[in-house]
Amino acid sequence: MALEWSEAYETQIRKVDEQHQQLFRFANKLEELIGQEAASSEEVEQLLHFLKTYAESHFRYEEACMAKRRCPAAKKNRLAHQTFMEFYEDSTASYRENGFSREWLERLNSFIQDWLHSHICAVDIELRHCRGAPKT
């Protein structure tokens, strides 16, 4: 089932919200792949590359926003980002070692969907209340 962006996910920082919307589109692509019999190694490599570059860029930007705004959730956010990257590294290593499997893809998909709901709605939206610097 496709995930849809809603106000519940908004941080009210345009660039952060646009980046989060990219992750929604990524999650929807994962859903599409799960419905297929198999995925090509090229498709999987593209997904893994996107996820890594997205996370590195987005986490750096979001953490800087929280620091500028003196957001009380900054430390919790940084720790959650570390957990995300650890999951990414473990998941990538598993793929490289064992190859593609539907179970692997479902674990990745489940993690991303949980992240969208639990992390963005519980931690990232704290940016709404932090006014230490102008919105960008």
PDB file of C-alpha atoms in Angstrom, residues 10-14 16 62-77 122-136:
ATOM      1  CA  GLU A  10       5.692  18.256   8.404  1.00  0.00           C
ATOM      2  CA  THR A  11       8.539  19.916  10.243  1.00  0.00           C
ATOM      3  CA  GLN A  12       7.565  23.258   8.680  1.00  0.00           C
ATOM      4  CA  ILE A  13      11.073  23.557   7.269  1.00  0.00           C
ATOM      5  CA  ARG A  14      10.649  23.391   3.517  1.00  0.00           C
ATOM      6  CA  VAL A  16      13.602  19.058   5.391  1.00  0.00           C
ATOM      7  CA  GLU A  62      18.672  18.037   9.485  1.00  0.00           C
ATOM      8  CA  GLU A  63      21.203  17.814  12.313  1.00  0.00           C
ATOM      9  CA  ALA A  64      22.515  21.271  11.360  1.00  0.00           C
ATOM     10  CA  CYS A  65      18.943  22.637  11.429  1.00  0.00           C
ATOM     11  CA  MET A  66      18.399  21.208  14.891  1.00  0.00           C
ATOM     12  CA  ALA A  67      21.705  22.612  16.121  1.00  0.00           C
ATOM     13  CA  LYS A  68      20.948  26.099  14.732  1.00  0.00           C
ATOM     14  CA  ARG A  69      17.528  26.048  16.372  1.00  0.00           C
ATOM     15  CA  ARG A  70      18.818  24.598  19.623  1.00  0.00           C
ATOM     16  CA  CYS A  71      16.234  21.855  19.292  1.00  0.00           C
ATOM     17  CA  PRO A  72      15.973  19.691  22.426  1.00  0.00           C
ATOM     18  CA  ALA A  73      15.516  16.605  20.220  1.00  0.00           C
ATOM     19  CA  ALA A  74      18.921  17.106  18.551  1.00  0.00           C
ATOM     20  CA  LYS A  75      20.785  14.449  20.531  1.00  0.00           C
ATOM     21  CA  LYS A  76      17.963  11.913  20.205  1.00  0.00           C
ATOM     22  CA  ASN A  77      17.854  12.666  16.471  1.00  0.00           C
ATOM     23  CA  ALA A 122       8.194  11.502  17.010  1.00  0.00           C
ATOM     24  CA  VAL A 123      11.554  13.235  16.608  1.00  0.00           C
ATOM     25  CA  ASP A 124      11.854  15.308  13.445  1.00  0.00           C
ATOM     26  CA  ILE A 125       8.617  17.190  13.978  1.00  0.00           C
ATOM     27  CA  GLU A 126      10.160  18.684  17.122  1.00  0.00           C
ATOM     28  CA  LEU A 127      11.673  21.171  14.666  1.00  0.00           C
ATOM     29  CA  ARG A 128       8.211  22.757  14.458  1.00  0.00           C
ATOM     30  CA  HIS A 129       8.671  24.200  17.926  1.00  0.00           C
ATOM     31  CA  CYS A 130      12.295  25.320  17.627  1.00  0.00           C
ATOM     32  CA  ARG A 131      12.737  28.898  16.537  1.00  0.00           C
ATOM     33  CA  GLY A 132      16.447  29.541  17.251  1.00  0.00           C
ATOM     34  CA  ALA A 133      17.127  30.466  13.612  1.00  0.00           C
ATOM     35  CA  PRO A 134      15.055  31.386  10.571  1.00  0.00           C
ATOM     36  CA  LYS A 135      13.352  28.640   8.572  1.00  0.00           C
ATOM     37  CA  THR A 136      15.086  27.556   5.387  1.00  0.00           C
TER      38      THR A 136
END
